[in-house]
XYZ file of C-alpha atoms in Angstrom:
191
model
C 3.015 12.996 -34.445
C 5.175 11.818 -31.803
C 4.326 11.928 -28.041
C 7.154 11.184 -25.397
C 6.591 10.927 -21.719
C 9.277 10.678 -19.219
C 8.740 10.165 -15.393
C 11.562 9.940 -12.778
C 10.863 8.811 -9.182
C 12.683 8.372 -5.854
C 10.767 7.064 -2.759
C 12.488 6.933 0.641
C 10.266 4.779 2.925
C 10.568 4.804 6.760
C 8.759 2.064 8.549
C 7.685 0.570 5.303
C 4.994 -2.286 5.605
C 4.994 -5.609 3.746
C 2.212 -8.019 3.083
C 3.512 -11.402 4.116
C 2.022 -15.061 4.640
C 2.156 -17.506 7.183
C 0.495 -21.072 6.810
C -1.148 -20.904 10.138
C -2.051 -17.253 10.671
C -2.577 -16.411 6.873
C -1.788 -13.211 5.471
C -0.231 -10.546 7.793
C 1.459 -7.087 7.629
C 4.905 -6.600 8.863
C 7.108 -3.490 9.594
C 9.944 -3.795 7.119
C 12.079 -0.730 8.446
C 13.530 1.319 5.777
C 13.771 1.063 1.895
C 14.087 3.061 -1.219
C 12.687 2.837 -4.561
C 13.930 5.011 -7.562
C 13.862 4.679 -11.368
C 12.603 5.923 -14.635
C 9.533 5.429 -16.848
C 9.382 6.160 -20.470
C 6.363 6.165 -22.883
C 6.513 6.767 -26.621
C 3.265 6.990 -28.944
C 3.884 7.543 -32.483
C 1.321 8.345 -35.298
C 2.299 6.231 -38.353
C -0.376 7.839 -40.620
C -3.612 6.176 -42.206
C -4.928 5.287 -38.818
C -1.942 3.328 -37.774
C 0.196 3.992 -34.484
C 2.970 2.438 -32.553
C 3.466 2.456 -28.650
C 6.350 1.543 -26.517
C 7.166 1.828 -22.914
C 10.165 1.174 -20.658
C 10.337 1.068 -16.842
C 13.505 0.643 -15.011
C 13.516 0.519 -11.091
C 15.997 -0.050 -8.407
C 14.535 -0.938 -5.112
C 16.462 -1.692 -1.796
C 15.860 -2.607 1.738
C 18.020 -0.258 3.718
C 17.311 -2.253 7.059
C 15.158 -5.235 7.483
C 15.464 -8.644 8.990
C 12.861 -11.153 7.374
C 10.753 -13.556 9.400
C 13.557 -16.201 9.162
C 16.011 -13.953 10.933
C 18.071 -13.070 7.814
C 19.398 -9.659 7.282
C 18.205 -8.576 3.848
C 19.475 -5.151 3.819
C 20.669 -4.452 0.190
C 18.114 -6.772 -1.468
C 15.389 -5.751 -3.764
C 11.870 -5.357 -2.586
C 9.327 -7.987 -3.224
C 6.752 -7.602 -5.993
C 8.712 -4.691 -7.686
C 10.038 -5.653 -11.051
C 13.391 -4.144 -11.949
C 12.483 -3.938 -15.736
C 9.308 -3.774 -17.608
C 8.727 -2.858 -21.066
C 6.101 -3.096 -23.880
C 5.574 -2.505 -27.580
C 2.830 -2.708 -29.994
C 0.839 -1.514 -32.827
C -2.644 -0.094 -33.026
C -5.018 0.761 -35.805
C -8.388 2.782 -36.066
C -10.209 3.565 -39.208
C -13.550 4.469 -40.602
C -15.746 1.756 -42.326
C -18.619 3.308 -44.245
C -21.162 0.580 -43.162
C -19.865 -0.407 -39.664
C -18.404 2.526 -38.005
C -14.845 2.757 -36.614
C -12.813 -0.354 -36.608
C -9.920 -0.793 -34.187
C -7.197 -3.316 -33.478
C -4.142 -3.477 -31.245
C -1.416 -5.868 -30.528
C 0.822 -5.489 -27.700
C 3.992 -7.376 -26.299
C 4.639 -7.002 -22.451
C 7.812 -8.181 -20.607
C 8.521 -8.305 -16.913
C 12.137 -8.931 -15.656
C 13.550 -9.645 -12.326
C 10.401 -9.722 -10.142
C 11.365 -11.191 -6.653
C 8.835 -12.815 -4.456
C 10.264 -12.412 -1.150
C 12.646 -10.030 0.731
C 15.568 -12.618 0.625
C 15.305 -12.616 -3.295
C 15.340 -16.400 -3.269
C 12.926 -16.920 -6.068
C 12.078 -14.549 -9.087
C 10.115 -14.676 -12.276
C 10.522 -13.226 -15.828
C 7.733 -13.422 -18.209
C 6.290 -12.102 -21.421
C 2.718 -11.707 -22.668
C 1.093 -11.051 -26.012
C -2.406 -9.321 -25.862
C -4.651 -8.727 -29.000
C -7.821 -6.825 -29.437
C -10.015 -6.173 -32.418
C -13.301 -4.431 -32.729
C -15.595 -1.631 -33.619
C -17.409 1.351 -32.463
C -20.595 2.807 -33.916
C -21.694 6.479 -33.909
C -24.631 5.516 -31.706
C -22.242 4.636 -28.863
C -22.045 0.712 -29.318
C -18.697 -1.057 -28.982
C -17.972 -4.700 -29.740
C -14.525 -6.263 -29.361
C -12.875 -9.603 -29.482
C -9.841 -10.045 -27.300
C -7.031 -12.517 -26.613
C -4.915 -11.983 -23.579
C -1.615 -14.106 -23.028
C -2.036 -15.102 -26.609
C 1.059 -17.376 -26.639
C -0.282 -19.089 -23.391
C 2.800 -18.260 -21.356
C 2.908 -20.117 -18.039
C 3.935 -17.475 -15.293
C 3.512 -16.858 -11.665
C 3.216 -13.180 -10.779
C 2.607 -13.672 -7.022
C 4.222 -16.124 -4.641
C 4.757 -16.263 -0.974
C 7.078 -18.257 1.297
C 4.779 -20.643 3.326
C 7.097 -22.770 5.635
C 8.678 -21.150 8.536
C 11.049 -23.922 8.821
C 12.220 -23.779 5.158
C 12.440 -20.314 3.432
C 12.831 -22.297 0.040
C 9.097 -23.234 0.137
C 6.880 -21.125 -1.915
C 3.264 -21.270 -2.879
C 2.207 -19.121 -6.057
C -0.673 -17.902 -8.022
C -0.457 -18.854 -11.787
C -1.026 -16.234 -14.160
C -4.085 -16.455 -16.200
C -3.846 -18.696 -19.282
C -4.637 -17.675 -22.912
C -8.045 -16.146 -22.379
C -10.437 -15.513 -25.287
C -13.283 -13.224 -24.991
C -15.873 -10.771 -26.241
C -16.880 -7.499 -24.780
C -20.017 -5.430 -25.823
C -20.644 -2.110 -24.468
C -22.611 1.217 -24.962
C -21.915 4.709 -23.991
C -24.609 7.166 -23.459
């Protein structure tokens, strides 16, 4: 079967608040005036038969400051909101099947892309990145679950969050690196 989901949204903020950073004071919240956010999200799940499935998703957003002057005195009306990517999408394959001796085997591989993610209200810096995630494991009828996973399998270097840090220079940023390739094992039980 095919399962398709569609969501459409429109948000009109009055007195929106932003989390910002100052090197002396640290993190603080500032009133950002008015802004809008609108977009569409689409999700698709397809049963390919014999335990195989495909999934895909697409998110497109348009965000905009209607009125806001940033901490450097710049009017950023018309710019995109910080930390709200304009495009996200993912695609992947999954498998789940019975194994007589072990229980249910499962696996999935997914690709995720983030486009036009701005760090600041002035839209001076942005990031695009792509991640590949893998998962393989088994579930037993007794409730046990064991899985091996690889997150960021291609070891993409990316910065999902960054802040302007120098009040004298709006071009100075400090960011948090995204997690490197991570290998792991998870074990759980349901009861």
